[in-house]
Coordinates of C-alpha atoms in Angstrom, one line a residue:
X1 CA -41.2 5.0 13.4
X2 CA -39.4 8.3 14.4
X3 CA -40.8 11.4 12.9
X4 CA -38.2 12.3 10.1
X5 CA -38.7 16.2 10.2
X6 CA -37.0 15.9 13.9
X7 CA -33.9 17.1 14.8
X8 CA -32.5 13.7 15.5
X9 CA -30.3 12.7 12.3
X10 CA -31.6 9.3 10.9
X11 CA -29.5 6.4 10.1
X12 CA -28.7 6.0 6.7
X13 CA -29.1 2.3 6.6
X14 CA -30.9 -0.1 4.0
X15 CA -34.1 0.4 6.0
X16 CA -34.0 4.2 5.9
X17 CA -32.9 4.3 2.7
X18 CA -36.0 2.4 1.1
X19 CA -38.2 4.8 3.3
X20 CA -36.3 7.4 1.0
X21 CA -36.7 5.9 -2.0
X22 CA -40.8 5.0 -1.9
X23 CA -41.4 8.6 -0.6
X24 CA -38.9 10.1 -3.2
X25 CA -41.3 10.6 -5.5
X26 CA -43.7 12.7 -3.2
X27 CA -43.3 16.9 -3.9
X28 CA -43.4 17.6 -0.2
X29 CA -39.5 18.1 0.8
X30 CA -38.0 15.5 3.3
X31 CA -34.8 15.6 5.8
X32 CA -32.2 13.8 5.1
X33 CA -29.6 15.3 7.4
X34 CA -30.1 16.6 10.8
X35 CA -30.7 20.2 10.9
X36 CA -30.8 20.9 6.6
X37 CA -33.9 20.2 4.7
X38 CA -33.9 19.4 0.7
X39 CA -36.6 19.0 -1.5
X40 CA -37.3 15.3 -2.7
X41 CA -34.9 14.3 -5.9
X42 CA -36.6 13.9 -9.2
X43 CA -33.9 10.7 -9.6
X44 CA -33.1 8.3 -7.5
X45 CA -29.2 8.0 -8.0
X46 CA -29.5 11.5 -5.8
X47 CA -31.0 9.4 -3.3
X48 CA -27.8 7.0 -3.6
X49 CA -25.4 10.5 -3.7
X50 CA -27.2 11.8 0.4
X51 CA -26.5 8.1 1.4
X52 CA -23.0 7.7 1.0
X53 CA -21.7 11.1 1.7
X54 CA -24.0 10.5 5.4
X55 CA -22.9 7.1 6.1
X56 CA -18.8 8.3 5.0
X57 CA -19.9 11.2 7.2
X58 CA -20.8 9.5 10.3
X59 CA -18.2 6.1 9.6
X60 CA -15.1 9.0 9.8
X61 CA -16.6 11.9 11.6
X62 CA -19.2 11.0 14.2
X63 CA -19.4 7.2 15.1
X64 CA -17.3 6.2 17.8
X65 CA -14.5 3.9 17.7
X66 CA -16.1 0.5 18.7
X67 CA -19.8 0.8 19.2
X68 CA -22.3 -2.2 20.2
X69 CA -24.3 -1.7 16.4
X70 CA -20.8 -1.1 14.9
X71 CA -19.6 -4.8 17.1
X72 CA -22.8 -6.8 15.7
X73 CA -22.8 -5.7 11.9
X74 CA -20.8 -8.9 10.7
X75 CA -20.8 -8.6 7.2
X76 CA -19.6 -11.7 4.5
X77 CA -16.1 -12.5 4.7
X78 CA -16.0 -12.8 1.2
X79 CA -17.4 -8.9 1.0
X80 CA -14.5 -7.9 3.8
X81 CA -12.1 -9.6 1.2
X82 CA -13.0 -8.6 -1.9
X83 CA -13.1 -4.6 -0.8
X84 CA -10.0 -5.1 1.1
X85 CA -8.4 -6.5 -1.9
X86 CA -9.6 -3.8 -4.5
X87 CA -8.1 -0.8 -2.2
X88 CA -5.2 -2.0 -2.0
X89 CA -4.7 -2.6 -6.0
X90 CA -6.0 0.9 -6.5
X91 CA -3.6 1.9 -3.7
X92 CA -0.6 -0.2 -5.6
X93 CA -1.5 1.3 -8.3
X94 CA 0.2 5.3 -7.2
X95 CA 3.6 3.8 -7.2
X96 CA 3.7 2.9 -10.7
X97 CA 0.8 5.5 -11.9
X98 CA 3.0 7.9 -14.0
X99 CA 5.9 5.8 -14.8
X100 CA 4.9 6.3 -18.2
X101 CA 4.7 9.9 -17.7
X102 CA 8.4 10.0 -16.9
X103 CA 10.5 10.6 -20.2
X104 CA 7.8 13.8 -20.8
X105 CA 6.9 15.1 -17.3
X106 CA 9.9 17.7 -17.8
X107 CA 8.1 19.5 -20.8
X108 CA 4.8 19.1 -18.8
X109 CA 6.0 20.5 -15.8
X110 CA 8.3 23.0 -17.4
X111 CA 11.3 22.1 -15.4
X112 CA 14.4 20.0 -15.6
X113 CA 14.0 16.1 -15.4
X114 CA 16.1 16.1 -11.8
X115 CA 13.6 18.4 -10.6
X116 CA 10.5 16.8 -12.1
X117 CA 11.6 13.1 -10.7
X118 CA 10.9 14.9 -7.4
X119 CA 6.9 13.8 -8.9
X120 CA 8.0 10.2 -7.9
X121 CA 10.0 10.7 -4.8
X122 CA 7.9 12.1 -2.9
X123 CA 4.7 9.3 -3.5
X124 CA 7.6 6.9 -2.2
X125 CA 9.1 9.3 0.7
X126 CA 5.7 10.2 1.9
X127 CA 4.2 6.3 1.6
X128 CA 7.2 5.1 3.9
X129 CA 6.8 7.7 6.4
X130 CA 2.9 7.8 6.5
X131 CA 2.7 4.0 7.1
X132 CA 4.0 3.4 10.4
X133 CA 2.0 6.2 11.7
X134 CA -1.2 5.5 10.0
X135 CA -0.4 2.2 11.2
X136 CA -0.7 2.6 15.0
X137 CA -3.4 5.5 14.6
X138 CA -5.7 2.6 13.1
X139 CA -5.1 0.7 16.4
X140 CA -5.8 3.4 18.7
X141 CA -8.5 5.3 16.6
X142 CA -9.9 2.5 14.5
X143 CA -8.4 1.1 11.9
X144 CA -11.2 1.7 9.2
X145 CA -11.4 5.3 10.0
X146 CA -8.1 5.7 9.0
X147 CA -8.6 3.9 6.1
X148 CA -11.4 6.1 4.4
X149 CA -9.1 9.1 5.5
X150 CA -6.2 7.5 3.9
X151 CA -8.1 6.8 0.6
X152 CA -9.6 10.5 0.9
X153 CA -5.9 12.1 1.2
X154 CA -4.9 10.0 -2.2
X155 CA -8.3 11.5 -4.3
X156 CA -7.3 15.3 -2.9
X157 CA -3.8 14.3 -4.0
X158 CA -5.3 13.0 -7.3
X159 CA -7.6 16.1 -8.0
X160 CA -4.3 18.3 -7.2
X161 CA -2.6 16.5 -9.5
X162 CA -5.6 16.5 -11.9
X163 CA -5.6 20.3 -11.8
X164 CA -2.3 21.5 -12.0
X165 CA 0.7 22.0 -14.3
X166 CA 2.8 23.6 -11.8
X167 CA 5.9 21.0 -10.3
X168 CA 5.3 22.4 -6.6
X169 CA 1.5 21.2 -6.7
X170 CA 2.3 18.0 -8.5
X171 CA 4.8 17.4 -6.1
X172 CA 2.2 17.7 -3.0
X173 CA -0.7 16.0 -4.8
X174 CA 2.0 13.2 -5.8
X175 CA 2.5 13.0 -1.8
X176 CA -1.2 13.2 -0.3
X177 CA -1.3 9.9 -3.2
X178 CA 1.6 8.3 -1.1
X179 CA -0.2 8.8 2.6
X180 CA -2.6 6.3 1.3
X181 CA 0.4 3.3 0.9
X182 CA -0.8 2.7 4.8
X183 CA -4.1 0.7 3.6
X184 CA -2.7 -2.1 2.9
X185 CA -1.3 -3.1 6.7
X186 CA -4.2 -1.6 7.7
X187 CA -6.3 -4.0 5.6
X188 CA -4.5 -6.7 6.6
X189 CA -5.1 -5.8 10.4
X190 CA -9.1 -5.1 9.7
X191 CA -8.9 -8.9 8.4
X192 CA -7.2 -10.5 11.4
X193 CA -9.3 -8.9 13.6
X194 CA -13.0 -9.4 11.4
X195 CA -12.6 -12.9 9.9
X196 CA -13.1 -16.1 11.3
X197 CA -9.7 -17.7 12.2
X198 CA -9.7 -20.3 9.3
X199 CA -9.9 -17.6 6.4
X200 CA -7.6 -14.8 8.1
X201 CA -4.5 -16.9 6.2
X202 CA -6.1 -17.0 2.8
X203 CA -7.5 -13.3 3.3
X204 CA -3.7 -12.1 4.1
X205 CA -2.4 -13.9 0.9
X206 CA -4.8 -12.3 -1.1
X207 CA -4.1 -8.9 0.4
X208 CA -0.4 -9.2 0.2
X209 CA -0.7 -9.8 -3.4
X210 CA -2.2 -6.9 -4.4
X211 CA 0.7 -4.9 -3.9
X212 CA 1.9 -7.2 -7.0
X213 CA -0.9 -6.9 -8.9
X214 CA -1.4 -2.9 -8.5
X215 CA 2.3 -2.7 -9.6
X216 CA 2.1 -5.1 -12.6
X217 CA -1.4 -3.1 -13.9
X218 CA -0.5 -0.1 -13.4
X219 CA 2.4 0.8 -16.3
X220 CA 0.3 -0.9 -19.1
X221 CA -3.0 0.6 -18.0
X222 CA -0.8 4.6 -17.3
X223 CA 0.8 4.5 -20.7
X224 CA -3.0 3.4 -22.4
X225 CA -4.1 6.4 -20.6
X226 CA -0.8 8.4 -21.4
X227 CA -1.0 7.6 -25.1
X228 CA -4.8 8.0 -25.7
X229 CA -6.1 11.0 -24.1
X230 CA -4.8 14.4 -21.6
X231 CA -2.1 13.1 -18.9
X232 CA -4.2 14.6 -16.5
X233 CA -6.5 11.9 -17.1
X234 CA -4.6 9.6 -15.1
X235 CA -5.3 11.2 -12.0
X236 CA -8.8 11.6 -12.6
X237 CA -9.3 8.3 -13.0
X238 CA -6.8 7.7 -9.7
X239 CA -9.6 10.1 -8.4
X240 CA -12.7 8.2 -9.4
X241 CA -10.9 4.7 -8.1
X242 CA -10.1 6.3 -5.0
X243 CA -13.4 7.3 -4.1
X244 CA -15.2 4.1 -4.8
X245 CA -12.6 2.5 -2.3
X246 CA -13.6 5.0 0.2
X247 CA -17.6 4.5 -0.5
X248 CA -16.4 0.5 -0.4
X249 CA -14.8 0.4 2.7
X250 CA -17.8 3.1 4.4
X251 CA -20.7 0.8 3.9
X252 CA -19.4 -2.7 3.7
X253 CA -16.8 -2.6 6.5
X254 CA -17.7 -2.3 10.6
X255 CA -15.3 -0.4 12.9
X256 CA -13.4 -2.7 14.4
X257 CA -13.6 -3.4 18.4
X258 CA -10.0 -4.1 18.9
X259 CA -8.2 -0.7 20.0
X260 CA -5.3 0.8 22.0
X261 CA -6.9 3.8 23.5
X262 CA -4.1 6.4 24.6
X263 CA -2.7 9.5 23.6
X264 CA -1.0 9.7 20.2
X265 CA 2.9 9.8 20.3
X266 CA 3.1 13.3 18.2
X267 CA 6.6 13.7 18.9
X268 CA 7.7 10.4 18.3
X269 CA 5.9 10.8 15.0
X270 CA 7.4 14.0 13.9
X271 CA 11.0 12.4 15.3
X272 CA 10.0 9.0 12.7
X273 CA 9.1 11.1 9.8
X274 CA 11.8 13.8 10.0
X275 CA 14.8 10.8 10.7
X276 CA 13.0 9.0 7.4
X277 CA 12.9 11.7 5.2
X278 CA 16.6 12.3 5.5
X279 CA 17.1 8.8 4.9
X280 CA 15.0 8.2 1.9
X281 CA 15.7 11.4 0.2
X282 CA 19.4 10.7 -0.1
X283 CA 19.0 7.1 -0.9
X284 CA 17.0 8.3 -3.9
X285 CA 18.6 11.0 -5.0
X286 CA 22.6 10.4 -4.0
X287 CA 22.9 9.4 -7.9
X288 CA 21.8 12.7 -8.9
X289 CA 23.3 14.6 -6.2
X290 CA 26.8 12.5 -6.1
X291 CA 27.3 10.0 -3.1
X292 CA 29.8 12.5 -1.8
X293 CA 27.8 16.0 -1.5
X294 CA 27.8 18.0 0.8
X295 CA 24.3 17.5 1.1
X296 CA 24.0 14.0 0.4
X297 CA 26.3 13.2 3.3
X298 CA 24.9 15.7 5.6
X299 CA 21.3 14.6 5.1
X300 CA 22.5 10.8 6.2
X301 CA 24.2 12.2 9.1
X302 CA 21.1 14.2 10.1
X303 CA 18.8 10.9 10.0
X304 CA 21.3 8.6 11.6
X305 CA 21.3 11.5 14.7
X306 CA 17.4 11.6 14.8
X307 CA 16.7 8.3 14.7
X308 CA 18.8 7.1 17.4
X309 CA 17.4 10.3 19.2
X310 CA 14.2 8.9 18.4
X311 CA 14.7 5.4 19.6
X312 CA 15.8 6.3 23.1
X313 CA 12.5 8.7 23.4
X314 CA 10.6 5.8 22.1
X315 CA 11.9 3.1 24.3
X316 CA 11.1 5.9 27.3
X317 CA 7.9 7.4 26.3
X318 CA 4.6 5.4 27.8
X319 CA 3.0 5.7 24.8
X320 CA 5.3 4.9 21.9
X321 CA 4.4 5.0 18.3
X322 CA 6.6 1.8 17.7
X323 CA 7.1 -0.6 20.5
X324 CA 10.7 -1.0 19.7
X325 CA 10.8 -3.6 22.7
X326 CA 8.4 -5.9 20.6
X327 CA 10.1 -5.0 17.4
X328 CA 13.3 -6.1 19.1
X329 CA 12.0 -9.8 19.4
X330 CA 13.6 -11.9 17.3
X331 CA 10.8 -13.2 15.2
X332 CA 9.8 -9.8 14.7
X333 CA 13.6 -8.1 13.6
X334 CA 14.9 -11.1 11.6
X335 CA 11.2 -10.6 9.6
X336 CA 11.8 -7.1 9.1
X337 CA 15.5 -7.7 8.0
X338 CA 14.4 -10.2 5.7
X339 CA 11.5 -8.0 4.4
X340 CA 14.2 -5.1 3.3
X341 CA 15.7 -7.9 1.3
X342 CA 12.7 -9.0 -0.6
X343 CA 11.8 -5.3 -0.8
X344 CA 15.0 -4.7 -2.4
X345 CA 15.3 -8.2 -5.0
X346 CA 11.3 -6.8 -5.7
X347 CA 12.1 -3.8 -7.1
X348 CA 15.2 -4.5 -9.0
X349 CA 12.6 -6.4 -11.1
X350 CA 10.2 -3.3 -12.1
X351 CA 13.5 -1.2 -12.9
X352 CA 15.6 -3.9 -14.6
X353 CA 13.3 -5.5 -16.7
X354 CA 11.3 -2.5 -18.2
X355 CA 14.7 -1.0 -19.8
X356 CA 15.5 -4.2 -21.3
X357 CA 12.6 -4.6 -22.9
X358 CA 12.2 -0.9 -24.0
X359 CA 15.9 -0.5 -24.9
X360 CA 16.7 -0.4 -29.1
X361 CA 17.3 -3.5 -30.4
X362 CA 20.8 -1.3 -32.3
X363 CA 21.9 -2.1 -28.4
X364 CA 22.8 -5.5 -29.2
X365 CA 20.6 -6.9 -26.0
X366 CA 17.1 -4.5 -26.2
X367 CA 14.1 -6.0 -27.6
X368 CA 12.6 -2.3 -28.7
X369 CA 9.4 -2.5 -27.2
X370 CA 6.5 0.5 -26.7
X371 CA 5.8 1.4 -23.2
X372 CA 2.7 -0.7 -23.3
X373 CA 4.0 -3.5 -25.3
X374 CA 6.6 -3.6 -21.8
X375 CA 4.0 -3.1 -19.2
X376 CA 1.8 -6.2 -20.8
X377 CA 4.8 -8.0 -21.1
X378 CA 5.8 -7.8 -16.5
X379 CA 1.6 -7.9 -16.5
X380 CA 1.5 -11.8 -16.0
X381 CA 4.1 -11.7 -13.0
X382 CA 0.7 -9.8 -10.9
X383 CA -2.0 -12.4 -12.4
X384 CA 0.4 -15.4 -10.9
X385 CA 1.1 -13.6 -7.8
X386 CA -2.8 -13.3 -7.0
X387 CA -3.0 -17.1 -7.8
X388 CA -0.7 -18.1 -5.6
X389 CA -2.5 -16.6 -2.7
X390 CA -4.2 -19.7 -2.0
X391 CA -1.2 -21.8 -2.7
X392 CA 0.8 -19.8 0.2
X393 CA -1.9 -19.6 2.3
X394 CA -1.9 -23.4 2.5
X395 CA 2.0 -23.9 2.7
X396 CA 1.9 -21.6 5.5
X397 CA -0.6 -23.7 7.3
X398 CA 0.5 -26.5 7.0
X399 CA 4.3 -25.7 7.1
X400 CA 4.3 -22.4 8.9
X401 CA 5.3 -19.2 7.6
X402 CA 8.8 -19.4 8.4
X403 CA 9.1 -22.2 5.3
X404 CA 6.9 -20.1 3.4
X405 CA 8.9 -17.4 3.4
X406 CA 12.2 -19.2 2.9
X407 CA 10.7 -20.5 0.0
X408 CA 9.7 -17.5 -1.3
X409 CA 12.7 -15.8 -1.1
X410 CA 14.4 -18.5 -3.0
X411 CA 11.9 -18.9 -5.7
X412 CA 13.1 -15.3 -6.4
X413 CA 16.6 -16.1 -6.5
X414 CA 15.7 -19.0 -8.7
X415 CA 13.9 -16.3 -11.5
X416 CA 17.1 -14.0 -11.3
X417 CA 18.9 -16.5 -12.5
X418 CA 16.8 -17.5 -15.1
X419 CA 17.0 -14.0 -16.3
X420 CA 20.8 -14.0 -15.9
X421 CA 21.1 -16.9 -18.7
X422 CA 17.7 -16.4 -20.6
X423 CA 17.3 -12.5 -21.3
X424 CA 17.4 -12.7 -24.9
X425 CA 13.7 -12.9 -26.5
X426 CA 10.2 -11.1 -24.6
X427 CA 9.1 -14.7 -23.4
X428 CA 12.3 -15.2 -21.8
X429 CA 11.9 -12.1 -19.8
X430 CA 8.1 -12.9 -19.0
X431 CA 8.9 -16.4 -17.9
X432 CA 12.1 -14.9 -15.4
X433 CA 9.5 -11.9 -13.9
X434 CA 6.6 -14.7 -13.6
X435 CA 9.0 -16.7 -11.4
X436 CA 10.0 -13.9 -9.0
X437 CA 5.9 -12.6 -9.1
X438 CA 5.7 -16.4 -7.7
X439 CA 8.4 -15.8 -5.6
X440 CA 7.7 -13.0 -4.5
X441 CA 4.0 -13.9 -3.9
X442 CA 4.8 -16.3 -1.6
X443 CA 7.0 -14.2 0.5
X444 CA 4.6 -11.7 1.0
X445 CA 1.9 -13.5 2.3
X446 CA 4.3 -15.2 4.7
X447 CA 5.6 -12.0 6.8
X448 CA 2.2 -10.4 7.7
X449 CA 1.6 -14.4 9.7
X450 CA 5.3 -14.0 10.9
X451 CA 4.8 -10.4 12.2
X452 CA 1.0 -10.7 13.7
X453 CA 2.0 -14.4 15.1
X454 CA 4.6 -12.1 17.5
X455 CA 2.6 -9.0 18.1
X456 CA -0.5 -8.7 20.5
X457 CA -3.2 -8.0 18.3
X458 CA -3.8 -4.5 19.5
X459 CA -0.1 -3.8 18.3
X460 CA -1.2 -5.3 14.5
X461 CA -1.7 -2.1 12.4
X462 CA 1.3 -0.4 13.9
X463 CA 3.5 -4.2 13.5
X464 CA 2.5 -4.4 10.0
X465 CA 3.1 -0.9 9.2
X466 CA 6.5 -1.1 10.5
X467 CA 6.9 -4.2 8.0
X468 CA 5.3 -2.3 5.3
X469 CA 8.0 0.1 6.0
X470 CA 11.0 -1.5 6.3
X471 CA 10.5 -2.9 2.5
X472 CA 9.9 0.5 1.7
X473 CA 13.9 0.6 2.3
X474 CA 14.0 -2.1 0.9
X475 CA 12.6 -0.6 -2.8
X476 CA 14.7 2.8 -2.0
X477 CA 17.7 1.3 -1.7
X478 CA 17.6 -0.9 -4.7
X479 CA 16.5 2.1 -6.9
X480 CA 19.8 3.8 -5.3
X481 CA 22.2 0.5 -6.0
X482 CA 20.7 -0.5 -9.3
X483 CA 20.8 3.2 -10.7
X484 CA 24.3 3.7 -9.6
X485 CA 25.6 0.1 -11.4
X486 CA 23.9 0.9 -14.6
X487 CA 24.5 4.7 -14.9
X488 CA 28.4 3.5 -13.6
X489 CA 28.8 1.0 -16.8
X490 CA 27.1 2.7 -20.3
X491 CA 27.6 2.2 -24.0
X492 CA 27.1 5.3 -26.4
X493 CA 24.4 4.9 -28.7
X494 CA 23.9 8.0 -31.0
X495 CA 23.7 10.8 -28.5
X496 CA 22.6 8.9 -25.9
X497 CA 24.2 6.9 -23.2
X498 CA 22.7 3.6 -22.4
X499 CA 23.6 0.9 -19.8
X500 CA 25.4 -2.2 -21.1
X501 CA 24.6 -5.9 -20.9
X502 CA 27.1 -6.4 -18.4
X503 CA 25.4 -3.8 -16.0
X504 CA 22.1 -5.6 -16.4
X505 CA 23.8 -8.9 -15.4
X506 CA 25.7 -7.6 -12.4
X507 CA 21.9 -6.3 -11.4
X508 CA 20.7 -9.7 -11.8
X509 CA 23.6 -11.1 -9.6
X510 CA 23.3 -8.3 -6.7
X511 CA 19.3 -9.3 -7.0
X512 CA 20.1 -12.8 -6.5
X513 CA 22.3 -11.6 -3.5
X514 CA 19.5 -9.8 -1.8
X515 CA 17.4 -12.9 -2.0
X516 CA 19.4 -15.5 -1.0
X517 CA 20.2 -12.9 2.1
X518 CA 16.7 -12.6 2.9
X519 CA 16.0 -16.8 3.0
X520 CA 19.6 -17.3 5.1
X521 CA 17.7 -14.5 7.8
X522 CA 14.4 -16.1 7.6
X523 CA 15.9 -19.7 8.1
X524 CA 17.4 -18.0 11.6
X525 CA 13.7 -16.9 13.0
X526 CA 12.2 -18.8 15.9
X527 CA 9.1 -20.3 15.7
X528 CA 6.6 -21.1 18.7
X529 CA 5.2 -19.9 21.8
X530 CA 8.6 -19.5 23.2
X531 CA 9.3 -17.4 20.5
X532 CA 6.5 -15.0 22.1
X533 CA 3.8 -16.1 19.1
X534 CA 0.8 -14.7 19.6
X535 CA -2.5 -16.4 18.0
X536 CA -4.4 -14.7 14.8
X537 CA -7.5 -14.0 16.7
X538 CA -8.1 -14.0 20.4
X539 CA -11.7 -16.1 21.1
X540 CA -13.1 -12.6 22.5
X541 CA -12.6 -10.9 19.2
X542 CA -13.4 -13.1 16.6
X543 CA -16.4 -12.5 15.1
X544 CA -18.7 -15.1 16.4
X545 CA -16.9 -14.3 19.8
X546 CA -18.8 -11.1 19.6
X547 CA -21.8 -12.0 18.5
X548 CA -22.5 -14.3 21.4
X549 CA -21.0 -11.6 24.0
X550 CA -23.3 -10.2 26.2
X551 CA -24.1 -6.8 25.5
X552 CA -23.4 -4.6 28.0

């Protein structure tokens, strides 16, 4: 056994660590870290603190991309899952984490409420941009690598948050949270390349559901938080849950072997993210600003310039951040059209339904519920998309995805229009969001197959992160739409100006729209080897594949 008081750093493995732990107790000091001697800890959850940090240390900082220990640590599937699945309901969880905070954030931040809305802009400006990019950084650099970094930009963005009163640092904290919106592609990527082929469909459902399920938590669990103790205290807690996920994924998770090695496409990045930006921040905003501004115009001018600027470098550069040839196939495109759609029907569902259940019942149609009361009520619609995970999984399989996801999309329509004649009572508005959750469930677990059946799997992170975005335009532009029709059709109640029934059901129908759109473009996607279909996992990098490989 190595001497440990030698320059070489030890391995801070299960072995190692019991080493530690018998000879913790002895007064003489011991190395843990190469080059930095401490004396032994009098407890042994100190022991547990110089574990993680080295093993996050050398997961991030030190270990190569694919190594031959890294290649033979196979841990459960059920393990890769289950950590998988938890970061990305923690990561869900930003988008909807101070909702509650909204009516108040202008007396917290001491600014007006157009400025402080800027506090949820930028988590879903900086999400959409980030995601793409993090996306095809996981496949050259390794995808779990940029996962812990992800999850460590959202708890410095938390602890900003956590600290601050000031709008400008809210605002920045608020967007460090949103760079993390890239782990769930990249979770679904780490799955397709670590499982064995039988469980990658069942794995994907589960991830894909989590973006439900982080959404549906999140308002009831904010506005507990909100009402009971300091508003800060929701971004210490976002702090604390984002930590464990990084711990998570730095000891259960092995790099993965499957990589693109090249240089990085900075321009085409900063060309993505700038043409983005001036999309998004328009799209949310043009309702404040007035569709006809100066700078509301301008800005959509400035993104549709840079991003066809941006397309032609892409399609000339060697190494392109998106390989708009491959997004160009028509499985690919006609899945990413159809994602926008779902994106947008999703949405109109976490906007519509909270005001109707929160507006005064003096409205005639508001069923004058609390902020909690509201959030427990849309709560179910995550529980049945998590259930259906399984259900999807097996429709896809024995179906394909392509049915899946027409399916999906329809089962959405189906709960719009149950809301559109049954919107009178809570249950009636629980039962309508627990058919699009279903709905909605089964759609998501179905583009993920469609996108990484098309793709080579070296392209997955940076395929999936492209999907990921596109129904991040999705959710912009139904904010946009739904916030114009209901600010566009108000009754006057008191002092205050609220939307009428007759908005809400014109939301319904444009919802019902955006779905039935997404299941006519889905019902056009090719399916096959002719379609350029690509299988889940190659035999050389499954994980039994590499067991038996020789090693080198």
């Amino acid at each position: 056994m190595a001497d440990r008081s030698s320059t070489a750093s030890p391995r801070c493995g299960r072995s190692a660590w019991r080493a530690r732990s018998i000879s913790s107790y002895s007064s003489s000091p011991r190395t843990f870290f190469s080059g930095s001697t401490v004396r032994a800890p009098p407890f042994l959850c100190k022991i547990h603190i110089h574990c993680i940090i080295h093993n996050i240390y050398q997961s991030v900082i030190r270990s190569p991309v694919s190594s031959n220990k890294e290649s033979s640590r196979t841990p459960s599937p059920r393990l890769v899952i289950t950590a998988l699945a938890f970061c990305g309901i923690v990561v869900s969880l930003m988008q909807t984490l101070i909702i509650p905070l909204i009516p108040e954030l202008p007396k917290f931040l001491h600014a007006s409420a157009t400025d402080a809305s800027w506090a949820v802009t930028a988590t879903l400006v900086a999400g959409a941009v980030v995601t793409p990019i993090s996306g095809r950084l996981g496949d050259m650099f390794g995808k779990r690598r940029i996962l812990i970094l992800s999850l460590l930009a959202m708890v410095a963005g938390s602890v900003v948050c956590g600290l601050s009163d000031s709008l400008t640092l809210i605002v920045i904290g608020r967007a460090l949270q949103g760079l993390a919106m890239g782990a769930i592609p990249l979770g679904i990527s780490i799955m397709r390349d670590e499982l064995p082929p039988r469980q990658v469909g069942p794995a994907i459902a589960t991830m894909s559901a989590t973006m439900g399920v982080g959404g549906a938590i999140g308002i009831p669990l904010s506005a507990f938080i909100a009402q009971n103790a300091n508003w800060h205290m929701l971004f210490w807690v976002a702090a604390a849950l984002g930590l464990v996920c990084a711990i998570l994924v730095g000891l259960v998770l092995p790099e993965s072997p499957v990589s693109t090695p090249g240089r990085f496409d900075g321009v085409g990045a900063a060309g993505l993210a700038v043409g983005l930006v001036a999309l998004l921040v328009p799209v949310t905003k043009g309702s404040e600003w007035g569709w006809g501004s100066a700078l509301t115009i301008g800005l959509f001018a400035t993104s549709v310039v840079v991003l066809l600027l941006w397309g032609v470098y892409q399609l000339r550069t060697r190494n392109a951040l998106v390989d708009l040839r491959v997004s160009a196939r028509p499985r690919v495109l006609l899945t990413n059209l159809s994602s926008i759609m779902i994106g947008f029907a999703m949405y109109g569902m976490s906007l519509i339904f909270i005001q109707l259940l929160m507006a005064p019942a003096a409205t005639g149609y508001g069923l004058g519920q609390s902020m909690v009361q509201a959030g427990l009520a849309l709560a179910p619609g995550g529980l049945v998309m998590m259930a259906l995970s399984p259900v999807s999984a097996r429709l896809s399989a024995r179906r394909g995805p392509k049915v899946t996801l027409i399916t999906g999309a329809l089962v959405i329509a189906a709960g719009y229009v149950v809301a559109l004649v049954l919107n009178g009572a809570v249950w009636e508005i629980i039962l309508a969001s627990m058919v699009i959750s279903a709905g909605l469930g089964l759609a998501f677990a179905a583009m993920p197959a469609l996108i990484m059946g098309a793709v080579p799997i070296t392209e997955t992170a940076a395929a999936n992160g492209l999907n990921s975005l596109m129904r991040a335009i999705g959710t912009s532009s139904s904010a946009a739409v739904i916030s114009v029709v209901l600010a566009s059709m108000t009754m006057q109640l008191g002092p205050v100006a609220l939307p009428t029934m007759a908005a809400f059901r014109i939301t319904f129908i444009i919802a019902i729209g955006a779905a039935a759109a997404s299941a006519l473009l889905a019902a056009f996607i090719p399916v096959g080897r002719a379609a350029g279909e690509h299988s889940a996992q190659t035999p050389s990098t499954t994980p039994a594949a590499r067991q038996a490989a020789p090693v080198a």
